[in-house]
CSV table of N, CA, C and O in Angstrom, one decimal:
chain,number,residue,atom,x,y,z
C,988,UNK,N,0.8,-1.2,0.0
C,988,UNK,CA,0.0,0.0,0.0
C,988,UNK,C,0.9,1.3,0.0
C,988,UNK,O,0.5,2.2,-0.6
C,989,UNK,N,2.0,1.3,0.7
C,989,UNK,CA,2.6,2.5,0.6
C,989,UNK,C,3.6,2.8,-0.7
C,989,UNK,O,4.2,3.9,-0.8
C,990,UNK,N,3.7,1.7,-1.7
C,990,UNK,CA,4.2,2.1,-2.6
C,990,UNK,C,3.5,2.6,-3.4
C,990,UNK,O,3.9,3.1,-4.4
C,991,UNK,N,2.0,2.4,-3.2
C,991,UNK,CA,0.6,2.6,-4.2
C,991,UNK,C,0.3,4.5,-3.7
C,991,UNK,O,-0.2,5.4,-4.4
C,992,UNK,N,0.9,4.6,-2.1
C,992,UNK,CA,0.6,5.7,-2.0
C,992,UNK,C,1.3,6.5,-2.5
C,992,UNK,O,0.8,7.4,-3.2
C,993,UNK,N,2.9,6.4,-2.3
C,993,UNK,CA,4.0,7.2,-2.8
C,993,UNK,C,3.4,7.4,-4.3
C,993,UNK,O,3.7,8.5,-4.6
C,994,UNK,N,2.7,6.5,-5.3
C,994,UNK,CA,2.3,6.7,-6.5
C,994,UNK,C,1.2,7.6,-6.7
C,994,UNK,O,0.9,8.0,-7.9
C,995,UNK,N,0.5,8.0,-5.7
C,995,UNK,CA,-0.8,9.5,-5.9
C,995,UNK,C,-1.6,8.3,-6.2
C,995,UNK,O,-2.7,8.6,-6.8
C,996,UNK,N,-1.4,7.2,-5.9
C,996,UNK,CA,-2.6,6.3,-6.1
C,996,UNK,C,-4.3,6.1,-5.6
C,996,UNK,O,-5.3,5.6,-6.0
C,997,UNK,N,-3.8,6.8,-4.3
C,997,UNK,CA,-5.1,7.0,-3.4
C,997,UNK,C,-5.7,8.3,-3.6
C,997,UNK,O,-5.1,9.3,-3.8
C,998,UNK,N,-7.2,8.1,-3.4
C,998,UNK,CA,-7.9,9.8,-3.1
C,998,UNK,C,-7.4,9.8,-1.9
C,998,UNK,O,-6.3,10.3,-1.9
C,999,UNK,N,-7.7,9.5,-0.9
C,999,UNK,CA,-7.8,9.4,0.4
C,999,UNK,C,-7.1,8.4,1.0
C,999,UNK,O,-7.1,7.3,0.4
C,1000,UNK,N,-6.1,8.5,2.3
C,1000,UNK,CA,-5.5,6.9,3.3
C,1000,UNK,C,-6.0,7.9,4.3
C,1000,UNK,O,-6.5,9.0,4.5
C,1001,UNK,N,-5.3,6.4,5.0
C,1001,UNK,CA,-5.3,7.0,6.9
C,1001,UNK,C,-4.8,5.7,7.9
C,1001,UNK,O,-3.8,5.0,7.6
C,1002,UNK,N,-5.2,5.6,8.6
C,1002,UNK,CA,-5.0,4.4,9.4
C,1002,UNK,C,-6.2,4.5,11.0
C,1002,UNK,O,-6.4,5.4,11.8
C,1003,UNK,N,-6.7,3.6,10.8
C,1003,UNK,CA,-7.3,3.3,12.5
C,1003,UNK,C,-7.2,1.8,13.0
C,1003,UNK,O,-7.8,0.8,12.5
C,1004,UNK,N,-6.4,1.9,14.1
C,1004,UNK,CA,-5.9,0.8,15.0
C,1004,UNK,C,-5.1,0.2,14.3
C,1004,UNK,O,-5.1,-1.0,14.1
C,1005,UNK,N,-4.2,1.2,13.9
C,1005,UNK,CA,-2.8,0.5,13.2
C,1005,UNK,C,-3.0,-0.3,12.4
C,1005,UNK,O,-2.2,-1.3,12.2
C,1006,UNK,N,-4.8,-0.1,11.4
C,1006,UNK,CA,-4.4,-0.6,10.2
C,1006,UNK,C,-5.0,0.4,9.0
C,1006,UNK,O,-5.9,1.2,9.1
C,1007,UNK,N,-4.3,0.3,8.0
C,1007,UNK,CA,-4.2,1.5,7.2
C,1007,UNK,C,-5.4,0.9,6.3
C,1007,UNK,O,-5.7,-0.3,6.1
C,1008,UNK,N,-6.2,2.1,5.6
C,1008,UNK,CA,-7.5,1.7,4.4
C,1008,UNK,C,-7.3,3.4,3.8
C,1008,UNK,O,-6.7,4.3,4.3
C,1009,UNK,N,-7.9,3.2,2.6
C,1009,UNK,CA,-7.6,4.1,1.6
C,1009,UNK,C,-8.9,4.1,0.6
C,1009,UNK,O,-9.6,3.1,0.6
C,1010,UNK,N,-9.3,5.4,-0.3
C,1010,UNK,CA,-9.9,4.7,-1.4
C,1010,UNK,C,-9.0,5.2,-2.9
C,1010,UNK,O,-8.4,6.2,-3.2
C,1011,UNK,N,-9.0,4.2,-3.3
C,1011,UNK,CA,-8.0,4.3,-4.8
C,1011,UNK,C,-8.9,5.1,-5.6
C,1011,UNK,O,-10.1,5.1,-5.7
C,1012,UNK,N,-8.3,5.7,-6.2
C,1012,UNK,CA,-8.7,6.5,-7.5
C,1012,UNK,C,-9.3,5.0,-8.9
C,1012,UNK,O,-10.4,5.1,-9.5
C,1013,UNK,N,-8.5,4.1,-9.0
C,1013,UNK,CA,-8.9,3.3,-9.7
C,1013,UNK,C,-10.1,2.3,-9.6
C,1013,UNK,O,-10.7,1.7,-10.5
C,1014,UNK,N,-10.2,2.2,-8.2
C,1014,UNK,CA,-11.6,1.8,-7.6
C,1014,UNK,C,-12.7,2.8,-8.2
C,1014,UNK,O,-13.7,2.3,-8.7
C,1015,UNK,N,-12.5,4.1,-8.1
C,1015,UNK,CA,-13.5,5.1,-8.7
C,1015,UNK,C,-14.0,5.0,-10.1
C,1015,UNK,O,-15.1,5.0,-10.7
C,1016,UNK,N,-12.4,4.8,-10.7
C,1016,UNK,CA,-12.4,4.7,-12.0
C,1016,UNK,C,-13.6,3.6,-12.8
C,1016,UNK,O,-14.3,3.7,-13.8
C,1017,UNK,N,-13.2,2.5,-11.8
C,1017,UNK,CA,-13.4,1.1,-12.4
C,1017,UNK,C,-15.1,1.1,-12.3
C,1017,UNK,O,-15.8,0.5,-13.0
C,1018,UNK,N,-15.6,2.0,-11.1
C,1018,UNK,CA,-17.2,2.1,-10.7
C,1018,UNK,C,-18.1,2.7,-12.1
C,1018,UNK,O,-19.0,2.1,-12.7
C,1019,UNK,N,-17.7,3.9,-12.3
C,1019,UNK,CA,-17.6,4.5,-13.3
C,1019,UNK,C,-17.7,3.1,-15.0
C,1019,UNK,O,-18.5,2.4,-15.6
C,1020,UNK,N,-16.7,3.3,-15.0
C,1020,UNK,CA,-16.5,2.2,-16.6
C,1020,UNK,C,-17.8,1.2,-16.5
C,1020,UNK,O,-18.4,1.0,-17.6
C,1021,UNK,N,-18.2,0.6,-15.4
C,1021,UNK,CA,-19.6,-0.1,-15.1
C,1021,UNK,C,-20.8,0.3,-15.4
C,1021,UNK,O,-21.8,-0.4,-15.5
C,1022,UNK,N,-20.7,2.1,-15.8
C,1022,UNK,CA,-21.9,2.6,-15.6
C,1022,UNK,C,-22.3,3.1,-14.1
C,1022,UNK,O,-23.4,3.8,-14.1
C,1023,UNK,N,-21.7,3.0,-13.1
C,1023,UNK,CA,-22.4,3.2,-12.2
C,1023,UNK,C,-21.8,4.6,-11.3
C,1023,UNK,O,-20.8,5.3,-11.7
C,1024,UNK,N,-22.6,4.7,-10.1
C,1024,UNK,CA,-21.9,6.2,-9.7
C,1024,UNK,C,-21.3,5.5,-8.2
C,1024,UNK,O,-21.8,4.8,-7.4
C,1025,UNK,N,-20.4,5.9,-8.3
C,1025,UNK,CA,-19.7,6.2,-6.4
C,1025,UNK,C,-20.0,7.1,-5.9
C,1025,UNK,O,-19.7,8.3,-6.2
C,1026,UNK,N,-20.6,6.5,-4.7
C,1026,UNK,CA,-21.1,7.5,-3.9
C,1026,UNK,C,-19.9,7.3,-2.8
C,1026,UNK,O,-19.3,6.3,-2.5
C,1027,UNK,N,-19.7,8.8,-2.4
C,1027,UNK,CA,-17.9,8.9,-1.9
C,1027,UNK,C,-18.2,9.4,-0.6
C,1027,UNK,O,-19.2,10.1,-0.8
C,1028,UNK,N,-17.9,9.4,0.9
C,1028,UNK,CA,-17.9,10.2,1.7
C,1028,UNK,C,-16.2,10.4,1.9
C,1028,UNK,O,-15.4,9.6,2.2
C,1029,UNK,N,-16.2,12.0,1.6
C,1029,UNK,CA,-14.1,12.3,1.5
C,1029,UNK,C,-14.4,13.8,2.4
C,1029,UNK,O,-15.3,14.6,2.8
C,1030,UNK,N,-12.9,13.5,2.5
C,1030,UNK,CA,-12.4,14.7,3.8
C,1030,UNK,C,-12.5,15.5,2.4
C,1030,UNK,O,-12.4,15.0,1.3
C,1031,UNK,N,-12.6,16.9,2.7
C,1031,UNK,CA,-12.9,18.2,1.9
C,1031,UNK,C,-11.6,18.6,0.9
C,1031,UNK,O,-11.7,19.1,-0.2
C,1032,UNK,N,-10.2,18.1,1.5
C,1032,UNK,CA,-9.2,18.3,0.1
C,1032,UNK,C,-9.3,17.3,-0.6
C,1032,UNK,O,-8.5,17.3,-1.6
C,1033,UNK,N,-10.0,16.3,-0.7
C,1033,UNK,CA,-9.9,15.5,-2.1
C,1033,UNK,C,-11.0,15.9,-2.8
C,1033,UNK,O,-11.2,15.4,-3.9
C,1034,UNK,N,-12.0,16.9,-2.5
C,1034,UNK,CA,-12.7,17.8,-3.8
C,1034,UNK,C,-11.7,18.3,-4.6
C,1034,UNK,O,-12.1,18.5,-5.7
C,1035,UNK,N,-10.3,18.6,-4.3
C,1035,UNK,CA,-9.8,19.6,-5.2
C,1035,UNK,C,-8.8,18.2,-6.3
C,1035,UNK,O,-8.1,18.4,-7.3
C,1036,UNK,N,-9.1,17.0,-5.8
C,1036,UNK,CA,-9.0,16.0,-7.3
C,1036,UNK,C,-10.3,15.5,-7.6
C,1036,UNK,O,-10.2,15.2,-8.8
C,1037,UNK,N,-11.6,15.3,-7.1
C,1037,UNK,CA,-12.3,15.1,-8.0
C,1037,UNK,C,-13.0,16.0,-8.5
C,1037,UNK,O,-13.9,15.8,-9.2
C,1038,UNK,N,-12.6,17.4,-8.2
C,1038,UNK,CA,-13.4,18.4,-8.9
C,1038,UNK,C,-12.5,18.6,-10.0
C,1038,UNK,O,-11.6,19.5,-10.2
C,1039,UNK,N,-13.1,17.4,-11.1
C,1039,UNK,CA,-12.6,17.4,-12.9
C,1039,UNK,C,-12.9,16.8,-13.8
C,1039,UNK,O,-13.9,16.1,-13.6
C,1040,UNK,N,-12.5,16.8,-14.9
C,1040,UNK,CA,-13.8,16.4,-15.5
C,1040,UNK,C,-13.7,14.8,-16.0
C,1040,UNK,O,-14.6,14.2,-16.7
C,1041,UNK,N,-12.5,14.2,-15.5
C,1041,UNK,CA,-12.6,12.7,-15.4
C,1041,UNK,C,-13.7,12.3,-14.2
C,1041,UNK,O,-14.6,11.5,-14.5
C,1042,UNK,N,-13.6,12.7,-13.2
C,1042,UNK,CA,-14.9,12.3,-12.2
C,1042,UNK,C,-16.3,13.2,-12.3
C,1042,UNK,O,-17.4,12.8,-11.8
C,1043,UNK,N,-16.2,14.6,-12.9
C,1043,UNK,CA,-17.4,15.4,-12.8
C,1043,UNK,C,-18.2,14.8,-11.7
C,1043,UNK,O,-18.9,13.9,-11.9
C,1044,UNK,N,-18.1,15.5,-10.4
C,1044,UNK,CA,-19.0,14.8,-9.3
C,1044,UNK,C,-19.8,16.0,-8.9
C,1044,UNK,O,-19.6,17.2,-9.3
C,1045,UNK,N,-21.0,15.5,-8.0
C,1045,UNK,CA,-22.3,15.7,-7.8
C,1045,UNK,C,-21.5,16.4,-6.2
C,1045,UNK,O,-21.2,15.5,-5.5
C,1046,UNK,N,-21.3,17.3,-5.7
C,1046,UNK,CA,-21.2,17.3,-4.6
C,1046,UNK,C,-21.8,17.7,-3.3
C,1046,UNK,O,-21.9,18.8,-2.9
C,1047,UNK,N,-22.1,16.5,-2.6
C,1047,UNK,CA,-23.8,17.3,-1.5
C,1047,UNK,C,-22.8,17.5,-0.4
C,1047,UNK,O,-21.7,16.9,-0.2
C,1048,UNK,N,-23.7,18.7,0.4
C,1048,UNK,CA,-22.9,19.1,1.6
C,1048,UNK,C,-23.6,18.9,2.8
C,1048,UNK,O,-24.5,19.8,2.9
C,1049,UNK,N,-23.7,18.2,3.6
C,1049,UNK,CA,-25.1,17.5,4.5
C,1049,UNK,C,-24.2,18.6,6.0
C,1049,UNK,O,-23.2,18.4,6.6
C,1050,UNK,N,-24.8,19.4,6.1
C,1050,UNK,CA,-24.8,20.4,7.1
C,1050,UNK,C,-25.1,20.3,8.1
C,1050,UNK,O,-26.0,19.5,8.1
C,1051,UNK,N,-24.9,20.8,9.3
C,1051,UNK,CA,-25.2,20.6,11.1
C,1051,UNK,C,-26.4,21.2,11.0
C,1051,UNK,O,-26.7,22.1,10.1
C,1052,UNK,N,-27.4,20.7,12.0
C,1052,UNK,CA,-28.6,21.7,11.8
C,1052,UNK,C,-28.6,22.6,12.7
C,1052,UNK,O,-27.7,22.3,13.6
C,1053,UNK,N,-29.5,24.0,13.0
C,1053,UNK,CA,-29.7,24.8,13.9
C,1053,UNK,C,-29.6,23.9,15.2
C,1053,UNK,O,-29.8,22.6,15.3
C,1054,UNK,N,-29.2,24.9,16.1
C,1054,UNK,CA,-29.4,24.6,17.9
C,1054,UNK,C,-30.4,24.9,18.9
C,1054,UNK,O,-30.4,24.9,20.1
C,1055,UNK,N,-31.5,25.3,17.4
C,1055,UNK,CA,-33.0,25.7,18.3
C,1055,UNK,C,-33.6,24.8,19.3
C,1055,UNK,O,-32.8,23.9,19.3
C,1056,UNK,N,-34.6,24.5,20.1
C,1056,UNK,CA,-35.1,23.6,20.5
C,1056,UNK,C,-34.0,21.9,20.4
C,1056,UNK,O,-34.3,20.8,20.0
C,1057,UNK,N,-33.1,22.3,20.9
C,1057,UNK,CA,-32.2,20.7,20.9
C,1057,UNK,C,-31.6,21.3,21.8
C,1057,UNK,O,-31.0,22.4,21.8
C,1058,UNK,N,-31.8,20.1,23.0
C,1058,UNK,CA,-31.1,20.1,24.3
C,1058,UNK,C,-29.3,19.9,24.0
C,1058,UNK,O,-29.2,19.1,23.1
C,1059,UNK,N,-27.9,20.5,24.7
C,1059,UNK,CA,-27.0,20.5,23.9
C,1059,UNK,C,-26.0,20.3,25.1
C,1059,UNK,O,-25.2,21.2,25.3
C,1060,UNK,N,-26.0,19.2,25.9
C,1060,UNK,CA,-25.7,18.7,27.5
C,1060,UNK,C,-24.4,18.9,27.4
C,1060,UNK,O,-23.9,19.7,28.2
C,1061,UNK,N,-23.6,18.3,26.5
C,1061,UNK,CA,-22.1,18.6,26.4
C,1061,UNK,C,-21.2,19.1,25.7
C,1061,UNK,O,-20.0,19.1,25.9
C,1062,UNK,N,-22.0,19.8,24.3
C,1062,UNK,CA,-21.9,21.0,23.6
C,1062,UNK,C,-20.9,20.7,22.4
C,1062,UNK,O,-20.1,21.4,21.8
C,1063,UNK,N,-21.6,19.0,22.1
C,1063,UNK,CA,-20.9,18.4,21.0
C,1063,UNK,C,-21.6,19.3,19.9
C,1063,UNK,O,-20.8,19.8,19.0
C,1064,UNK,N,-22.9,19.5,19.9
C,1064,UNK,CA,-23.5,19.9,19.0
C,1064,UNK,C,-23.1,21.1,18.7
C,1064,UNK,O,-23.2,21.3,17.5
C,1065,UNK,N,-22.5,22.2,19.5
C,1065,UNK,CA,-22.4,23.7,19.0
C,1065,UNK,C,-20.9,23.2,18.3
C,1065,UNK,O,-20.3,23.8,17.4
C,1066,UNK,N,-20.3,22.0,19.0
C,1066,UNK,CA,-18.9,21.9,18.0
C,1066,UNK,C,-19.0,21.6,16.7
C,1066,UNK,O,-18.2,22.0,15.9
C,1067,UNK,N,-20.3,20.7,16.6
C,1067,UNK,CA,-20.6,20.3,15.1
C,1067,UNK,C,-21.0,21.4,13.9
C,1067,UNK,O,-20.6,21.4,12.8
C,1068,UNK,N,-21.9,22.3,14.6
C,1068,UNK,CA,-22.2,23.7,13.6
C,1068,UNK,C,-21.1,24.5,13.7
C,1068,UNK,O,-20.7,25.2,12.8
C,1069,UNK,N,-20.5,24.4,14.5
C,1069,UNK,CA,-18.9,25.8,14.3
C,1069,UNK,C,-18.4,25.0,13.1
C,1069,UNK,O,-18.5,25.6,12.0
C,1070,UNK,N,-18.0,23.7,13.1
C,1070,UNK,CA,-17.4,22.8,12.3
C,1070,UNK,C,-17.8,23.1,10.9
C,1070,UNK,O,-17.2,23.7,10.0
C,1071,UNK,N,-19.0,22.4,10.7
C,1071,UNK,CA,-20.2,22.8,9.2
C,1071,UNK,C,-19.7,24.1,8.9
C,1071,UNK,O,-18.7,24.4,8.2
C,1072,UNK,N,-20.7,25.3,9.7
C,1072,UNK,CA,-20.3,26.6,9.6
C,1072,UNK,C,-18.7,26.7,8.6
C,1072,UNK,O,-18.6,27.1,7.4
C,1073,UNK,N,-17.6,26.1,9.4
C,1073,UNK,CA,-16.3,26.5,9.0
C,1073,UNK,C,-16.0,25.7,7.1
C,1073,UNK,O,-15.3,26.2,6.2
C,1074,UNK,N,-16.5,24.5,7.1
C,1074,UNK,CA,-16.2,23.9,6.5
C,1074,UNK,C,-17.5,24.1,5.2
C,1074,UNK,O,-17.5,23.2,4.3
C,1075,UNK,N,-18.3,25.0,5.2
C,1075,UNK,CA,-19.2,25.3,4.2
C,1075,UNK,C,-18.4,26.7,3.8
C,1075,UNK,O,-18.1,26.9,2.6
C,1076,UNK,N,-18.0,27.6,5.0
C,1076,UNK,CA,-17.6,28.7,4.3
C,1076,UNK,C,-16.2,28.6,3.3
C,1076,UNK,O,-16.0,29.3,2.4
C,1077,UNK,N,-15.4,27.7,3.6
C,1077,UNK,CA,-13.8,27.2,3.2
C,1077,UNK,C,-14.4,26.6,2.4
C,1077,UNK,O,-13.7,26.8,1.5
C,1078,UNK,N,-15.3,25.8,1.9
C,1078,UNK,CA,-15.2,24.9,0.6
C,1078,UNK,C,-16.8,25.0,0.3
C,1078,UNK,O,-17.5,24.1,-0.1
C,1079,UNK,N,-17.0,26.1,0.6
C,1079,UNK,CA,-18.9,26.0,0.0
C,1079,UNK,C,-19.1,26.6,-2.0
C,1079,UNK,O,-20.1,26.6,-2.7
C,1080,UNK,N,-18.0,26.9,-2.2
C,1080,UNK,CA,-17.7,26.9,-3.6
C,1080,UNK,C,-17.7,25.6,-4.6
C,1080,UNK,O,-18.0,25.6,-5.8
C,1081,UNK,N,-17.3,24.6,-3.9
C,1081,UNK,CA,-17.4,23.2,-3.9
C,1081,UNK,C,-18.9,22.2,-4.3
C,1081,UNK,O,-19.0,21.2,-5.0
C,1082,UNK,N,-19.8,22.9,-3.3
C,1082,UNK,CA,-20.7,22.3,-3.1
C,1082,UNK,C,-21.9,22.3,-4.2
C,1082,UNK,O,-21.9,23.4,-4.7
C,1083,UNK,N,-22.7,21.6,-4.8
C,1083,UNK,CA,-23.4,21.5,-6.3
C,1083,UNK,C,-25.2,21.7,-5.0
C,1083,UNK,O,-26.1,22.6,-5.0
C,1084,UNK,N,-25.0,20.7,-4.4
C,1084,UNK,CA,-26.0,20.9,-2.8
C,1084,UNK,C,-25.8,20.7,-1.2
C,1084,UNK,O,-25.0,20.0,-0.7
C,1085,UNK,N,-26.9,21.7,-0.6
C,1085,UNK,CA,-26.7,22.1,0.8
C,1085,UNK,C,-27.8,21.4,1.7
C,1085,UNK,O,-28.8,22.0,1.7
C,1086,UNK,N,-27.7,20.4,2.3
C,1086,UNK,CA,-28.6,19.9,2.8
C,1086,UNK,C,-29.0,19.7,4.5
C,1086,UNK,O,-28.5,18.8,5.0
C,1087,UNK,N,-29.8,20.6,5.2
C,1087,UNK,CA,-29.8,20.8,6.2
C,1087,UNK,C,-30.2,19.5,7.2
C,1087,UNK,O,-31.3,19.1,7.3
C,1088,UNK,N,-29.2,18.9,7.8
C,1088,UNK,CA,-29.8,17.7,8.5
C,1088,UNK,C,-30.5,18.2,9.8
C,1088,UNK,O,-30.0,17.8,10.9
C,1089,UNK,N,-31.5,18.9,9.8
C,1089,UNK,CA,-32.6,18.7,10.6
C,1089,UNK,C,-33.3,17.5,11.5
C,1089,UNK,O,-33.7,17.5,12.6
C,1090,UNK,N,-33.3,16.6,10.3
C,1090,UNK,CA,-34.6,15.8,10.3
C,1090,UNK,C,-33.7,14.3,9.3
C,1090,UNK,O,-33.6,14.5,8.1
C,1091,UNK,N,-33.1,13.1,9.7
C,1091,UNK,CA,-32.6,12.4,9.0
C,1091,UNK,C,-33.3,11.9,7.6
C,1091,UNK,O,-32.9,12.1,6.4
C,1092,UNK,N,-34.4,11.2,8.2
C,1092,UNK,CA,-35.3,10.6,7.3
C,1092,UNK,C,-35.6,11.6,6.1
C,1092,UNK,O,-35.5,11.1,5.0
C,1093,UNK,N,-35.9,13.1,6.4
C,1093,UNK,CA,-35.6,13.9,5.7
C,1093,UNK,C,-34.7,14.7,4.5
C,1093,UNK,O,-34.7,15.5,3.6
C,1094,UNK,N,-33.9,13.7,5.3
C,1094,UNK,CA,-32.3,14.2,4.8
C,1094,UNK,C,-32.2,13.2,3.5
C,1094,UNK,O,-31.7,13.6,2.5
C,1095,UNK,N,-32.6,12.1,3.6
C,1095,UNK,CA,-32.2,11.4,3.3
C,1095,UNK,C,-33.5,11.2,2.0
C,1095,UNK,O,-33.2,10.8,0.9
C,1096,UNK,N,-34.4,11.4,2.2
C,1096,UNK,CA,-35.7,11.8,1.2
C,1096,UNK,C,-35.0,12.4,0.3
C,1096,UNK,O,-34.6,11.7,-0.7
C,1097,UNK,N,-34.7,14.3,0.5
C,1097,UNK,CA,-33.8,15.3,-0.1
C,1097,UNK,C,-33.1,14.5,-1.2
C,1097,UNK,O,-33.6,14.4,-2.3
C,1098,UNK,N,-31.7,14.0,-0.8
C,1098,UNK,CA,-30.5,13.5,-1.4
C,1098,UNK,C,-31.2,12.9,-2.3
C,1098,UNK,O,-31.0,13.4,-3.4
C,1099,UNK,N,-32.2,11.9,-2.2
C,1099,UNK,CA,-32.6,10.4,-2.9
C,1099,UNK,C,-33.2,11.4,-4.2
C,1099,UNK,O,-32.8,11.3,-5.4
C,1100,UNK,N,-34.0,12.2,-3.6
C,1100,UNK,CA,-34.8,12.7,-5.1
C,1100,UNK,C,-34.0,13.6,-5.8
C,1100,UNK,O,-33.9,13.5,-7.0
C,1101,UNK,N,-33.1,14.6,-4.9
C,1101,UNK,CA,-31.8,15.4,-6.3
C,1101,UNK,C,-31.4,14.3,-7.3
C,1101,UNK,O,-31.5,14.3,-8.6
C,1102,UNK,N,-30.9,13.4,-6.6
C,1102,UNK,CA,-29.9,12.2,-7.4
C,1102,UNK,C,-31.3,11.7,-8.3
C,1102,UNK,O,-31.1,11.7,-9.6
C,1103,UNK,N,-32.4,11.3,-7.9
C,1103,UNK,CA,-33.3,10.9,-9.2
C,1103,UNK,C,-33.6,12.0,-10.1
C,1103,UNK,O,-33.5,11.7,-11.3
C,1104,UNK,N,-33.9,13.2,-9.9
C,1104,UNK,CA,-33.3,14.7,-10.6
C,1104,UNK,C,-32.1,14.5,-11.9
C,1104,UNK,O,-32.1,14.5,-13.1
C,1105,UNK,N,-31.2,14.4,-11.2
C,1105,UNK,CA,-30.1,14.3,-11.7
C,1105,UNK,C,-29.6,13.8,-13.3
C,1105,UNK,O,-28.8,14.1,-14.1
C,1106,UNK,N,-30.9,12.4,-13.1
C,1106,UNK,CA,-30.6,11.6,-14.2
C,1106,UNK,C,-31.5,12.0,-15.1
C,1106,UNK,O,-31.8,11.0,-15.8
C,1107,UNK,N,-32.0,13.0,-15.4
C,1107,UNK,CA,-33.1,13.6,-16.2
C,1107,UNK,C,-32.9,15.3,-16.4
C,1107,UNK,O,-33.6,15.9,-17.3
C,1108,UNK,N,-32.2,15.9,-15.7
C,1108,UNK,CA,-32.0,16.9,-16.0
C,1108,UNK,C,-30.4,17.2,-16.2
C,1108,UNK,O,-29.5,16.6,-15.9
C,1109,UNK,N,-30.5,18.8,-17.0
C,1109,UNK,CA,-29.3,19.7,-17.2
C,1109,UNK,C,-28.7,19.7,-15.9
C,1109,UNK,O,-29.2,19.6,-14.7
C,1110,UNK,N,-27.2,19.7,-16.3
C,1110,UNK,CA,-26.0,20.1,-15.2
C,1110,UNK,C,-25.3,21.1,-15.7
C,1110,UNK,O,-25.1,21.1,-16.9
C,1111,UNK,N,-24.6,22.4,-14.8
C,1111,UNK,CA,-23.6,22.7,-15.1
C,1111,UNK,C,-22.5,22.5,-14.8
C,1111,UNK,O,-22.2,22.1,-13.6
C,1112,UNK,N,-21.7,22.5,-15.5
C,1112,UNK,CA,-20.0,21.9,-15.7
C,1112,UNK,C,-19.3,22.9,-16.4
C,1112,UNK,O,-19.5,23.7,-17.3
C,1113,UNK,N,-18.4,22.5,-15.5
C,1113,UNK,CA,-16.7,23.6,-16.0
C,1113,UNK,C,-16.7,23.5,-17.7
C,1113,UNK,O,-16.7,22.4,-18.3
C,1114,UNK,N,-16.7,24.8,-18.3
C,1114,UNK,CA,-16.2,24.5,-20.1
C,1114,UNK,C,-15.0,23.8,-19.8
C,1114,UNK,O,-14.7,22.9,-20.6
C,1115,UNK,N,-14.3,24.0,-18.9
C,1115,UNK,CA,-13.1,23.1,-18.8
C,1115,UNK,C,-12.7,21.8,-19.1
C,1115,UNK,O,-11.7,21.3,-19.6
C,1116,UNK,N,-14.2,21.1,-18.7
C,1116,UNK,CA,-14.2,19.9,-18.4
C,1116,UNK,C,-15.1,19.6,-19.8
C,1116,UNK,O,-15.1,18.4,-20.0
C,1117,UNK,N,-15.7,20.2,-20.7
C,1117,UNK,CA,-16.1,19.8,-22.0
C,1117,UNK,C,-15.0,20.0,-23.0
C,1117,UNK,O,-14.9,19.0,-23.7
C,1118,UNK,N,-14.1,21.0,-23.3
C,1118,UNK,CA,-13.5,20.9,-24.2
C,1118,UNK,C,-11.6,20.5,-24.0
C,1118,UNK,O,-10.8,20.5,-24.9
């Protein structure tokens, strides 16, 4: 694996409990050539490789919700919206959609129908990535 990484072979590594996992770019590649889409959850700098037009990706941004009415005992939650907050404003350029997790089942409604959207309608994309 680490000669795969030394190669820019991975979007993503890491390690937990001293054992290392990664996702390959070629894994992406190969989902793709099937016809099919990878659905990816990535730390926010590997937008800046699949934002191209070998992967053209869909990119949703599933957001912390307000702190209205939510009891907040040990104030994981106000860590999670500083967090969102910080990481919408640093890479909210990025994002194609914003989806407020409020409400899971909700959330998860949302995503389901853009993505059936998706396959029936106009996208914009980088001229970059057309010509």
């Amino acid at each position: 694996m680490m000669s795969d990484i030394a190669a820019n072979e991975y979007l993503e590594y890491g390690t937990h409990e001293e054992a290392m996992y990664g996702t390959k770019l070629e894994t992406i590649r190969q989902i793709h050539r099937e016809g099919k889409v990878a659905i990816l959850d990535v730390e926010p700098q590997a937008l800046k490789i699949l934002r191209s037009a070998e992967f053209a990706p869909y990119v949703v941004f599933v957001a912390a919700p307000a702190m209205h009415n939510v009891a907040d005992f040990d104030g994981s939650l106000e860590r999670l919206i500083k967090e969102s907050d910080a990481l919408k404003s640093t890479y909210g350029h990025h994002f194609d959609l914003t989806v407020v997790n409020e409400e899971i089942e909700e959330t998860i409604r949302s995503i389901e129908s853009t993505f059936e959207n998706l396959a029936t309608s106009q996208q914009w994309v980088s001229v970059s990535w057309v010509y």
